[in-house]
Coordinates of C-alpha atoms and ligand atoms in Angstrom, one line a residue:
M1 CA 65.6 192.1 99.7
Y2 CA 67.3 189.7 102.1
C3 CA 69.4 186.8 100.7
I4 CA 70.1 184.1 103.3
K5 CA 70.9 180.4 103.2
K6 CA 70.1 177.6 105.6
I7 CA 73.1 175.6 106.8
T8 CA 71.5 173.4 109.5
N9 CA 68.1 173.4 111.1
D10 CA 69.2 176.2 113.4
L11 CA 72.2 177.9 111.6
I12 CA 71.7 180.4 108.8
W13 CA 74.3 182.2 106.6
V14 CA 73.6 185.9 106.7
G15 CA 76.6 187.2 104.9
A16 CA 77.0 188.9 101.5
N17 CA 79.2 189.1 98.4
D18 CA 81.2 192.0 97.0
R19 CA 82.2 191.9 93.4
R20 CA 83.0 195.5 93.0
L21 CA 86.0 195.6 95.4
A22 CA 89.2 196.2 93.3
M23 CA 91.8 195.6 96.0
F24 CA 91.2 193.5 99.1
E25 CA 93.0 195.3 102.0
G26 CA 94.1 197.8 99.4
V27 CA 96.7 195.3 98.2
Y28 CA 95.3 192.1 96.7
S29 CA 93.2 192.1 93.5
V30 CA 90.0 190.1 93.8
P31 CA 88.8 189.7 90.2
D32 CA 86.3 187.1 91.3
G33 CA 85.0 189.1 94.2
V34 CA 85.0 188.1 97.9
S35 CA 82.3 187.0 100.4
Y36 CA 82.0 188.3 103.9
N37 CA 80.4 185.5 105.9
S38 CA 78.3 185.9 109.0
Y39 CA 76.2 183.3 110.7
L40 CA 73.1 183.4 112.9
L41 CA 72.5 180.5 115.3
K42 CA 68.9 180.2 116.4
D43 CA 68.9 178.2 119.6
E44 CA 66.9 179.1 122.8
K45 CA 69.2 182.1 122.6
T46 CA 70.1 183.7 119.3
V47 CA 73.8 184.2 118.4
L48 CA 75.3 186.2 115.6
F49 CA 78.9 185.3 114.6
D50 CA 80.7 188.5 113.4
T51 CA 79.4 191.1 111.0
V52 CA 80.6 192.2 107.6
D53 CA 82.5 194.9 105.6
K54 CA 80.8 198.3 105.1
A55 CA 80.4 197.5 101.3
V56 CA 77.7 194.9 102.0
R57 CA 76.4 196.3 105.3
H58 CA 72.9 197.1 103.9
R59 CA 72.2 193.6 102.6
F60 CA 73.7 192.1 105.8
L61 CA 71.3 194.0 108.0
E62 CA 68.4 192.9 105.9
N63 CA 69.6 189.3 106.2
V64 CA 70.0 189.4 110.0
A65 CA 66.5 190.8 110.4
A66 CA 65.0 188.2 108.0
A67 CA 66.9 185.3 109.7
L68 CA 65.8 186.4 113.2
D69 CA 62.2 186.5 112.0
D70 CA 61.1 188.9 114.8
R71 CA 63.1 187.2 117.5
K72 CA 65.5 189.3 119.5
L73 CA 69.2 189.0 119.1
D74 CA 70.8 187.7 122.3
Y75 CA 74.6 187.5 121.6
L76 CA 77.0 189.0 119.1
I77 CA 80.3 187.0 119.1
V78 CA 83.2 189.1 117.6
Q79 CA 85.9 186.6 116.6
H80 CA 87.9 189.1 114.5
M81 CA 87.9 192.8 114.8
E82 CA 89.4 193.6 111.3
P83 CA 86.9 196.0 109.6
D84 CA 86.0 193.5 106.8
H85 CA 84.2 191.7 109.6
S86 CA 83.2 194.4 112.0
S87 CA 82.0 197.4 110.0
A88 CA 78.4 196.7 110.9
L89 CA 79.1 196.2 114.6
E90 CA 77.6 199.6 115.6
D91 CA 74.6 199.0 113.4
I92 CA 73.9 195.7 115.2
L93 CA 74.3 197.3 118.6
N94 CA 72.0 200.1 117.7
R95 CA 69.3 197.9 116.1
Y96 CA 69.4 195.3 118.8
P97 CA 70.2 197.2 122.0
E98 CA 69.7 194.2 124.3
V99 CA 72.4 192.2 122.5
K100 CA 75.3 191.0 124.6
L101 CA 78.7 191.4 123.1
V102 CA 81.0 188.3 123.5
C103 CA 84.7 188.7 122.8
N104 CA 88.1 188.5 124.3
Q105 CA 89.9 191.3 126.1
K106 CA 92.1 192.2 123.1
T107 CA 89.1 192.4 120.9
L108 CA 87.4 194.9 123.3
T109 CA 90.6 197.0 123.2
F110 CA 90.4 197.0 119.4
I111 CA 86.7 197.9 119.4
K112 CA 87.5 200.9 121.5
Q113 CA 90.4 201.8 119.1
F114 CA 88.2 201.5 116.0
T115 CA 85.0 203.1 117.3
E116 CA 83.6 205.4 119.9
I117 CA 81.5 202.6 121.4
D118 CA 81.6 202.4 125.2
I119 CA 80.2 199.1 126.0
D120 CA 80.6 196.2 128.4
A121 CA 81.3 192.8 126.9
F122 CA 81.1 189.2 128.1
I123 CA 84.9 188.7 128.1
V124 CA 85.9 185.1 127.2
K125 CA 89.3 183.3 127.5
E126 CA 90.7 180.1 126.2
N127 CA 88.2 177.2 126.6
D128 CA 85.5 179.3 128.1
T129 CA 82.0 178.2 127.1
L130 CA 78.6 179.8 126.3
N131 CA 75.5 177.6 126.5
T132 CA 72.7 178.8 124.3
G133 CA 70.1 176.1 124.9
R134 CA 70.9 173.0 122.8
H135 CA 74.3 174.3 121.8
T136 CA 77.5 174.8 123.8
L137 CA 80.0 177.1 122.2
H138 CA 83.7 176.8 123.2
F139 CA 86.1 179.7 122.6
I140 CA 89.5 179.0 121.3
M141 CA 92.1 181.7 121.0
A142 CA 93.9 181.9 117.6
P143 CA 96.2 184.9 117.9
M144 CA 97.8 186.1 114.6
V145 CA 95.5 184.0 112.4
H146 CA 95.4 186.8 111.2
W147 CA 95.4 189.5 113.9
P148 CA 96.4 189.2 117.5
E149 CA 92.8 189.3 118.9
V150 CA 91.5 186.5 116.7
M151 CA 89.6 183.6 118.3
V152 CA 87.6 180.8 116.8
T153 CA 84.4 179.1 118.2
Y154 CA 83.6 175.4 118.4
D155 CA 80.0 174.3 118.6
S156 CA 80.4 171.0 120.4
T157 CA 76.7 170.1 119.8
D158 CA 76.8 170.1 116.0
K159 CA 80.6 169.8 115.8
I160 CA 81.0 173.0 113.8
L161 CA 84.1 175.1 113.9
F162 CA 83.6 178.8 113.2
S163 CA 87.1 179.4 112.0
A164 CA 87.4 183.2 111.5
D165 CA 89.8 183.9 108.7
A166 CA 91.2 180.4 108.7
F167 CA 90.2 178.1 105.8
G168 CA 88.8 181.1 103.9
T169 CA 89.2 181.9 100.2
F170 CA 88.9 184.8 97.8
G171 CA 86.0 184.7 95.4
A172 CA 82.3 185.4 95.7
L173 CA 80.0 182.5 96.4
N174 CA 77.9 182.8 93.3
G175 CA 74.8 181.1 94.7
A176 CA 76.7 178.2 96.3
L177 CA 77.6 178.1 100.0
F178 CA 79.2 174.7 100.5
A179 CA 82.6 173.7 99.0
D180 CA 81.1 170.4 97.8
E181 CA 78.6 172.4 95.6
V182 CA 81.5 173.5 93.4
D183 CA 84.6 172.0 91.8
F184 CA 86.8 173.5 94.6
N185 CA 90.1 171.9 93.5
K186 CA 89.7 173.1 89.9
D187 CA 88.0 176.4 90.4
Y188 CA 88.9 177.7 93.9
M189 CA 92.0 176.1 95.2
D190 CA 94.3 178.6 93.5
E191 CA 92.4 181.4 95.2
A192 CA 92.4 179.6 98.5
R193 CA 96.1 179.3 98.3
R194 CA 96.5 183.0 97.3
Y195 CA 94.3 184.0 100.2
Y196 CA 96.3 181.8 102.6
A197 CA 99.8 182.8 101.4
N198 CA 99.1 186.5 101.3
I199 CA 96.8 186.9 104.3
V200 CA 98.1 184.5 106.9
G201 CA 101.2 183.0 105.1
K202 CA 103.5 184.9 107.5
Y203 CA 102.0 183.3 110.5
G204 CA 102.6 179.6 109.8
T205 CA 103.6 178.8 113.5
Q206 CA 100.3 180.4 114.7
V207 CA 98.3 178.5 112.1
Q208 CA 100.0 175.3 113.2
S209 CA 99.0 176.1 116.8
L210 CA 95.4 176.4 115.7
L211 CA 95.6 173.2 113.7
N212 CA 96.9 171.4 116.7
K213 CA 94.0 172.7 118.8
A214 CA 91.5 171.8 116.1
G215 CA 93.0 168.4 115.7
A216 CA 91.8 167.5 119.2
L217 CA 88.2 168.3 118.2
E218 CA 85.7 166.3 116.2
I219 CA 84.8 168.7 113.4
K220 CA 82.0 168.0 110.9
M221 CA 81.7 171.4 109.4
I222 CA 83.9 174.5 109.1
C223 CA 82.3 178.0 108.8
P224 CA 85.0 180.6 107.8
L225 CA 84.5 184.3 107.4
H226 CA 85.3 184.2 103.7
G227 CA 84.5 181.7 101.1
F228 CA 82.8 178.3 101.3
V229 CA 81.4 176.3 104.2
W230 CA 83.1 172.9 104.4
R231 CA 80.7 170.0 105.3
E232 CA 82.3 167.2 103.2
N233 CA 85.9 166.3 102.5
L234 CA 87.3 168.6 105.2
S235 CA 90.7 167.1 104.7
T236 CA 90.9 168.8 101.3
I237 CA 91.5 172.2 102.8
I238 CA 92.9 171.0 106.2
S239 CA 95.7 169.0 104.4
K240 CA 96.6 172.1 102.4
Y241 CA 96.8 174.2 105.6
V242 CA 99.1 171.5 107.1
L243 CA 101.5 172.0 104.2
W244 CA 101.2 175.7 103.8
S245 CA 101.7 176.4 107.5
A246 CA 104.8 174.3 107.5
Y247 CA 106.1 176.1 104.4
Q248 CA 106.2 172.7 102.6
S249 CA 105.7 172.7 98.9
E250 CA 102.6 171.0 97.4
E251 CA 104.3 169.9 94.2
D252 CA 107.7 169.2 92.9
G253 CA 108.4 171.7 90.1
V254 CA 110.0 175.0 89.4
M255 CA 108.5 178.5 89.6
I256 CA 110.4 180.9 87.5
A257 CA 109.8 184.6 88.2
Y258 CA 111.7 187.1 85.9
A259 CA 112.0 190.8 85.6
S260 CA 113.2 191.8 82.1
V261 CA 113.2 195.3 80.6
Y262 CA 114.2 194.5 77.0
G263 CA 113.6 190.7 76.9
N264 CA 117.1 189.4 77.5
T265 CA 116.6 188.3 81.0
E266 CA 113.3 186.8 80.0
N267 CA 115.3 184.9 77.2
A268 CA 117.6 183.3 79.8
A269 CA 114.5 182.3 81.9
E270 CA 112.9 180.8 78.9
I271 CA 116.0 178.8 78.0
L272 CA 116.3 177.5 81.5
A273 CA 112.6 176.5 81.5
C274 CA 113.1 174.6 78.2
R275 CA 116.1 172.7 79.7
L276 CA 114.1 171.8 82.8
R277 CA 111.1 170.6 80.8
E278 CA 113.4 168.4 78.7
K279 CA 114.4 166.7 82.0
G280 CA 110.7 166.1 82.7
I281 CA 110.5 168.8 85.4
K282 CA 107.3 170.9 85.6
T283 CA 107.8 174.7 85.2
V284 CA 105.6 177.7 85.6
M285 CA 106.7 181.2 84.6
F286 CA 105.8 184.7 85.7
D287 CA 106.8 188.1 84.4
V288 CA 106.9 190.1 87.7
S289 CA 106.1 193.3 85.8
V290 CA 102.8 191.8 84.6
T291 CA 101.6 189.3 87.2
P292 CA 100.4 190.6 90.6
A293 CA 102.8 189.7 93.4
S294 CA 100.0 188.0 95.3
E295 CA 99.8 185.3 92.5
I296 CA 103.5 184.8 92.5
I297 CA 103.7 184.5 96.3
A298 CA 100.9 181.9 96.1
A299 CA 102.9 180.0 93.4
A300 CA 106.0 180.1 95.6
F301 CA 104.0 178.4 98.4
R302 CA 103.0 175.7 95.9
W303 CA 106.2 174.8 94.1
S304 CA 109.3 173.2 95.5
F305 CA 112.0 175.1 93.5
L306 CA 112.1 178.8 92.8
V307 CA 114.1 180.7 90.2
F308 CA 114.5 184.5 90.2
A309 CA 115.9 186.1 87.1
S310 CA 116.3 189.9 87.4
T311 CA 117.9 192.7 85.5
T312 CA 119.9 195.2 87.5
Y313 CA 118.2 198.6 87.9
N314 CA 119.6 201.7 89.5
A315 CA 122.4 199.6 90.8
G316 CA 119.9 197.3 92.6
I317 CA 117.2 194.7 91.9
F318 CA 114.6 195.6 89.3
V319 CA 111.7 197.4 91.1
S320 CA 108.9 194.8 90.8
M321 CA 111.3 192.0 91.5
E322 CA 112.6 193.7 94.6
E323 CA 109.1 194.1 95.9
L324 CA 108.4 190.4 95.2
I325 CA 111.5 189.3 97.0
N326 CA 110.7 191.6 100.0
D327 CA 107.2 190.2 100.1
L328 CA 108.4 186.6 100.0
V329 CA 110.8 187.3 102.8
S330 CA 108.1 189.0 104.9
H331 CA 105.8 186.1 104.2
N332 CA 108.4 183.8 105.8
I333 CA 109.1 181.7 102.7
Q334 CA 111.1 178.6 103.8
N335 CA 112.2 175.1 102.7
R336 CA 112.9 175.8 99.1
T337 CA 115.8 175.4 96.6
V338 CA 116.5 178.6 94.7
A339 CA 118.4 179.5 91.6
I340 CA 119.3 183.0 90.5
I341 CA 119.9 184.7 87.1
E342 CA 121.1 188.3 87.0
N343 CA 121.6 190.7 84.2
G344 CA 123.5 194.0 84.1
S345 CA 124.9 195.9 81.1
W346 CA 127.7 197.5 83.1
A347 CA 127.5 196.3 86.7
A348 CA 125.3 193.4 87.6
T349 CA 124.3 193.5 91.2
S350 CA 120.8 192.0 91.3
G351 CA 122.0 188.4 91.9
A352 CA 124.0 189.2 95.0
L353 CA 121.3 191.4 96.4
I354 CA 118.6 188.7 95.9
R355 CA 120.9 186.1 97.4
E356 CA 121.5 188.3 100.5
K357 CA 117.7 188.9 101.0
L358 CA 116.7 185.2 100.6
G359 CA 119.7 184.0 102.5
K360 CA 118.0 185.4 105.7
C361 CA 115.1 183.0 105.2
K362 CA 114.9 179.7 107.0
N363 CA 116.1 176.6 105.1
I364 CA 116.5 178.2 101.7
N365 CA 119.2 176.4 99.7
I366 CA 120.5 178.8 97.0
I367 CA 122.3 177.1 94.1
E368 CA 125.9 178.3 94.2
Q369 CA 126.3 179.4 90.6
T370 CA 124.5 182.6 89.7
V371 CA 124.1 182.9 85.9
S372 CA 125.3 186.4 85.2
L373 CA 124.4 188.0 81.9
K374 CA 126.0 191.1 80.4
S375 CA 123.1 192.6 78.4
S376 CA 122.1 189.3 76.6
V377 CA 122.6 185.6 76.7
K378 CA 125.8 184.5 74.9
K379 CA 126.2 181.1 73.3
S380 CA 128.8 180.3 75.9
Q381 CA 126.2 180.8 78.6
L382 CA 123.9 178.1 77.4
T383 CA 126.1 175.6 79.3
E384 CA 125.7 177.7 82.4
L385 CA 121.9 177.6 82.1
E386 CA 122.1 173.8 81.4
A387 CA 124.2 173.5 84.6
V388 CA 121.5 175.3 86.6
A389 CA 118.9 172.9 85.1
E390 CA 121.2 170.0 86.0
A391 CA 121.7 171.3 89.6
I392 CA 117.9 171.5 90.0
N393 CA 117.4 168.1 88.5
D394 CA 120.0 166.7 90.9
S395 CA 118.2 168.3 93.9
F396 CA 114.8 166.7 93.0
P397 CA 113.7 164.3 95.7
H398 CA 113.1 161.7 93.0
P399 CA 115.6 162.5 90.3
I400 CA 114.1 162.4 86.8
R401 CA 116.5 160.9 84.4
N402 CA 116.2 161.6 80.7
N403 CA 116.3 158.8 78.1
E404 CA 119.9 159.3 77.2
E405 CA 121.0 158.9 80.8
S406 CA 118.8 155.8 81.1
K407 CA 120.4 154.3 78.1
E408 CA 123.9 155.1 79.4
S409 CA 123.0 153.4 82.7
G410 CA 122.1 150.3 80.8
N411 CA 118.6 150.2 82.4
A412 CA 116.6 151.3 79.3
S413 CA 114.7 148.2 78.4
V414 CA 111.1 148.1 79.5
D415 CA 109.2 144.8 79.2
P416 CA 105.4 145.6 79.2
K417 CA 104.6 142.1 80.4
V418 CA 106.2 143.0 83.7
M419 CA 103.1 145.1 84.4
F420 CA 101.0 141.9 84.4
K421 CA 103.0 140.7 87.4
L422 CA 101.2 143.3 89.4
S423 CA 98.4 141.9 91.5
Y424 CA 95.5 143.6 89.8
G425 CA 91.9 142.7 90.4
L426 CA 89.1 143.0 87.9
F427 CA 86.0 145.1 88.2
V428 CA 82.9 146.2 86.4
L429 CA 82.8 150.0 86.4
T430 CA 79.3 151.3 85.9
A431 CA 78.0 154.8 85.4
K432 CA 74.8 156.5 84.4
D433 CA 74.1 159.7 82.4
G434 CA 70.4 160.6 82.3
S435 CA 68.6 157.4 81.3
K436 CA 71.7 155.8 79.8
D437 CA 73.4 153.0 81.8
N438 CA 76.8 151.8 80.8
G439 CA 79.8 149.8 82.2
C440 CA 83.2 148.5 81.3
I441 CA 85.9 146.3 82.7
I442 CA 88.8 147.9 84.6
N443 CA 91.7 146.5 86.6
T444 CA 93.0 149.6 88.4
V445 CA 91.3 150.2 91.7
T446 CA 93.3 151.2 94.8
Q447 CA 92.3 152.4 98.2
I448 CA 94.3 155.6 98.9
T449 CA 93.1 156.6 102.4
A450 CA 91.0 155.2 105.2
S451 CA 89.9 158.5 106.7
P452 CA 88.3 159.8 104.6
L453 CA 87.7 156.5 102.7
R454 CA 89.0 157.3 99.3
I455 CA 90.0 155.3 96.2
S456 CA 91.6 155.8 92.9
I457 CA 90.6 154.3 89.5
A458 CA 92.3 154.7 86.2
V459 CA 90.0 154.6 83.2
N460 CA 90.9 154.5 79.5
K461 CA 89.5 157.5 77.7
A462 CA 88.3 155.2 74.9
N463 CA 85.6 153.9 77.2
F464 CA 82.2 155.5 77.0
T465 CA 82.0 155.0 80.8
H466 CA 84.9 157.3 81.2
D467 CA 83.0 160.1 79.5
M468 CA 80.0 159.5 81.7
I469 CA 82.1 159.7 84.9
I470 CA 83.7 162.9 83.6
K471 CA 80.2 164.4 83.2
T472 CA 78.5 163.0 86.3
G473 CA 81.3 162.4 88.8
L474 CA 79.6 159.2 90.0
F475 CA 80.3 155.5 89.5
N476 CA 79.9 152.0 91.0
L477 CA 82.5 149.2 91.1
S478 CA 81.3 145.6 91.1
V479 CA 84.2 143.5 92.3
L480 CA 84.3 140.4 90.1
A481 CA 84.6 137.0 91.8
E482 CA 86.5 133.9 90.7
N483 CA 83.2 132.3 89.6
A484 CA 82.7 135.1 87.0
P485 CA 82.1 133.5 83.6
F486 CA 83.9 134.8 80.4
R487 CA 80.5 136.1 79.1
I488 CA 80.7 138.9 81.7
F489 CA 84.0 140.1 80.3
E490 CA 82.5 139.8 76.8
Q491 CA 79.4 141.7 78.0
F492 CA 81.3 144.7 79.4
G493 CA 84.6 144.5 77.7
F494 CA 84.3 143.7 74.0
H495 CA 82.2 146.5 72.5
S496 CA 81.3 150.1 73.1
G497 CA 78.4 151.4 75.1
R498 CA 78.2 154.2 72.6
D499 CA 76.3 152.0 70.2
T500 CA 75.0 149.1 72.4
D501 CA 73.1 148.7 75.6
K502 CA 75.4 146.5 77.7
F503 CA 72.6 145.7 80.1
S504 CA 70.0 144.7 77.5
D505 CA 70.3 140.9 78.2
S506 CA 70.6 141.2 81.9
S507 CA 68.1 139.5 84.2
Y508 CA 68.8 142.0 87.0
E509 CA 67.9 145.7 87.6
D510 CA 69.9 146.4 90.8
R511 CA 71.0 149.9 91.5
A512 CA 73.0 151.3 94.4
S513 CA 71.7 154.4 96.3
N514 CA 73.4 156.7 93.8
G515 CA 71.0 155.4 91.2
I516 CA 73.7 153.6 89.2
R517 CA 73.4 150.0 88.2
Y518 CA 75.7 147.4 89.6
V519 CA 76.3 143.7 88.7
P520 CA 74.8 141.5 91.4
E521 CA 76.0 138.2 89.8
H522 CA 79.5 136.7 90.0
T523 CA 80.6 139.6 92.1
N524 CA 81.4 139.7 95.8
S525 CA 80.9 143.4 96.7
V526 CA 80.0 146.8 95.4
I527 CA 81.7 150.2 96.0
S528 CA 80.0 153.5 95.0
G529 CA 82.4 156.5 94.4
K530 CA 81.9 160.2 94.1
V531 CA 84.8 161.9 92.2
F532 CA 86.8 164.2 94.3
E533 CA 89.4 165.1 91.7
S534 CA 90.6 163.8 88.4
H535 CA 94.0 163.8 86.7
D536 CA 94.6 163.6 82.9
Y537 CA 97.4 161.1 82.1
G538 CA 97.1 161.0 78.3
T539 CA 95.4 157.7 77.4
H540 CA 93.8 157.4 80.9
T541 CA 92.1 159.6 83.5
V542 CA 92.8 158.8 87.1
F543 CA 89.8 159.6 89.2
I544 CA 90.2 160.1 93.0
A545 CA 86.9 159.4 94.6
D546 CA 85.2 159.3 98.0
V547 CA 83.5 156.0 98.9
T548 CA 79.8 156.9 99.4
Q549 CA 78.5 153.4 99.8
S550 CA 79.9 149.9 99.9
F551 CA 78.3 146.5 100.6
M552 CA 79.1 142.8 100.5
L553 CA 77.4 140.4 98.1
S554 CA 79.2 137.1 98.7
N555 CA 82.3 135.6 100.2
E556 CA 83.6 134.3 96.9
P557 CA 87.3 135.3 96.4
S558 CA 88.0 138.3 94.2
V559 CA 89.3 137.4 90.7
T560 CA 92.8 138.6 90.0
Y561 CA 94.3 139.3 86.6
H562 CA 96.4 136.2 86.9
Y563 CA 93.4 134.0 87.8
Y564 CA 91.4 135.4 84.8
F565 CA 94.1 134.5 82.3
A566 CA 94.7 131.1 83.9
N567 CA 91.1 130.0 84.4
I568 CA 88.5 132.2 82.8
K569 CA 89.8 133.6 79.5
P570 CA 89.6 131.0 76.7
K571 CA 93.1 130.1 75.3
P572 CA 93.7 131.7 71.9
Q573 CA 93.1 129.2 69.1
P574 CA 95.8 128.7 66.6
P575 CA 94.9 130.8 63.5
Q576 CA 93.2 128.9 60.8
E577 CA 95.2 128.2 57.7
G578 CA 95.2 131.2 55.4
K579 CA 93.4 133.4 57.9
K580 CA 94.7 137.0 58.2
G581 CA 94.9 138.8 61.5
F582 CA 96.9 140.3 64.2
V583 CA 97.5 138.9 67.7
C584 CA 97.9 141.1 70.9
K585 CA 101.3 140.1 72.2
I586 CA 100.3 141.0 75.7
C587 CA 97.1 139.0 76.2
G588 CA 96.7 136.8 73.0
Y589 CA 93.5 138.5 71.7
V590 CA 93.2 138.0 67.9
Y591 CA 92.0 140.8 65.6
E592 CA 90.8 139.3 62.3
G593 CA 91.4 141.4 59.2
G594 CA 94.0 142.3 56.7
V595 CA 94.8 145.8 58.1
L596 CA 95.3 146.6 61.7
P597 CA 93.5 149.9 62.6
E598 CA 96.0 152.4 63.9
D599 CA 93.8 153.3 66.8
I600 CA 92.9 149.8 67.9
I601 CA 92.6 149.3 71.6
C602 CA 92.8 145.6 72.7
P603 CA 89.4 144.9 74.2
L604 CA 91.0 142.6 76.7
C605 CA 94.1 144.3 78.0
K606 CA 93.6 147.8 76.5
H607 CA 97.0 147.9 74.9
G608 CA 97.4 149.7 71.5
A609 CA 98.5 148.9 68.0
V610 CA 102.1 148.8 69.0
D611 CA 101.5 145.6 71.0
F612 CA 99.9 143.7 68.1
E613 CA 101.9 141.5 65.7
K614 CA 100.8 140.0 62.4
I615 CA 99.8 136.3 62.5
Ligands
FEO701 FE1 89.0 188.7 106.7 FE2 91.6 189.3 108.7 O1 90.0 189.7 107.9

């Protein structure tokens, strides 16, 4: 039975998923499967964009027939002739003999190489167009993204880019079709990176050329041949392609890949990782004999520093490490700082050989000292490993100094009150989970980007609102104005929504279009956010969110943290004679009681027990 999905009123996904494929292209494991996407445009003319792999040919043909719904097929556009997208080409030509093939000259050559088909095609070149009624399709050549014949198609009517292999990802679609239907960053970005690095990673220059062409277009949707359709937050994937194609790392940190027969080279790699972590440097480690090369190559595209630790084997680099290094070189790895550890019981050669291979890559800075082990790590070599860690630390763009160094430099004192010199505002953060409404006061809202309009908020995990946002991904911010009375801060700040209804005494019922309440009184504006990604920072979660709605309520100035303390918050009263309690040294809040709870969070400034002192 067919399984199709509507994308727009006249565009239908007619692809299929394969979860039985062991190795994509015979090289790359795909444990989560892969999708082969094909799209049918139903305009005055009907247009099919590419076909699929032979593994899903049967379902695809059912899908095309169902989507056509007894209409004839007018055009088949072949953007990429690799067999994972063209195995059903002959089936389509046989079933729909009136269909007109649309492709470039190189594609036609490949069709004749791969098949016995002798057919004329409507040959298109750069910027040629095809009008299908309401839609105008523009053809854009994208050679070597990923094969030489590749082209992409831009629908200037609905602003859709049919991007061939570009912007694809490994992984079956599992019922979803749009990237915004899943937690892409959490669940699919690693596979998108692995797909990019291994499939088109070698062709960064050509990808940049396509990005430049695409940059001149207004694109509202991207329809790739693998993975999800992008209709929201397109910058999520485009920004990654900008970095990946320029061979720029995504994150500062160290990827350590090691090859170890008896565990001694691994031991050196572990010691180095420990020294790096002690300097506050992120590390990831891979045993090249265990982890597929495609995952390590993807990690090499992600991290800024690379360490290769390899035993010597048959007077050369250990087999799986040599394959990895060769792969990285052929994938054009660039712009990294590299450190090398070698091991050899009688003649260590692996270090020099790795250095020679990576030395041919562009802008690879190899740390001069190779740590050379003879069979195992000796105590005297701990300082060599420490020196490598130090050299990496010194090369970090923002050097991370450990506590001892800070003390030595005389800059160790941290006065928490300095943080209150920052020009915070104050906001009521509201969320909704089922029928439960809740809100709390926060002071950390920052606009990050204008296009797309995106903000960050930091929320203490002790707040019930925090848990609701984690669950729903939605919130509203009511921007408090200078006329806000202290009772609003009491209402939202001094008790937990877990056991009270913070809106129970409210005279208003206002909700934004996301269904979440906002505070219409003593506020000047409202911002609705949809969480795009979140980051765990111990006591707080930082949510990055797209602004989905915003509107003004008044022209009253926004309240700042300073204004709140100077004009709104009642001054702490001197403790009554004999009264026991603790005062928050940061904001003056008084906790009454003989014993200060260890887990106390100041309801005003959210500081912990360490900032309270006995009255
Ligand atoms: Fe998905 Fe280059 O084929």
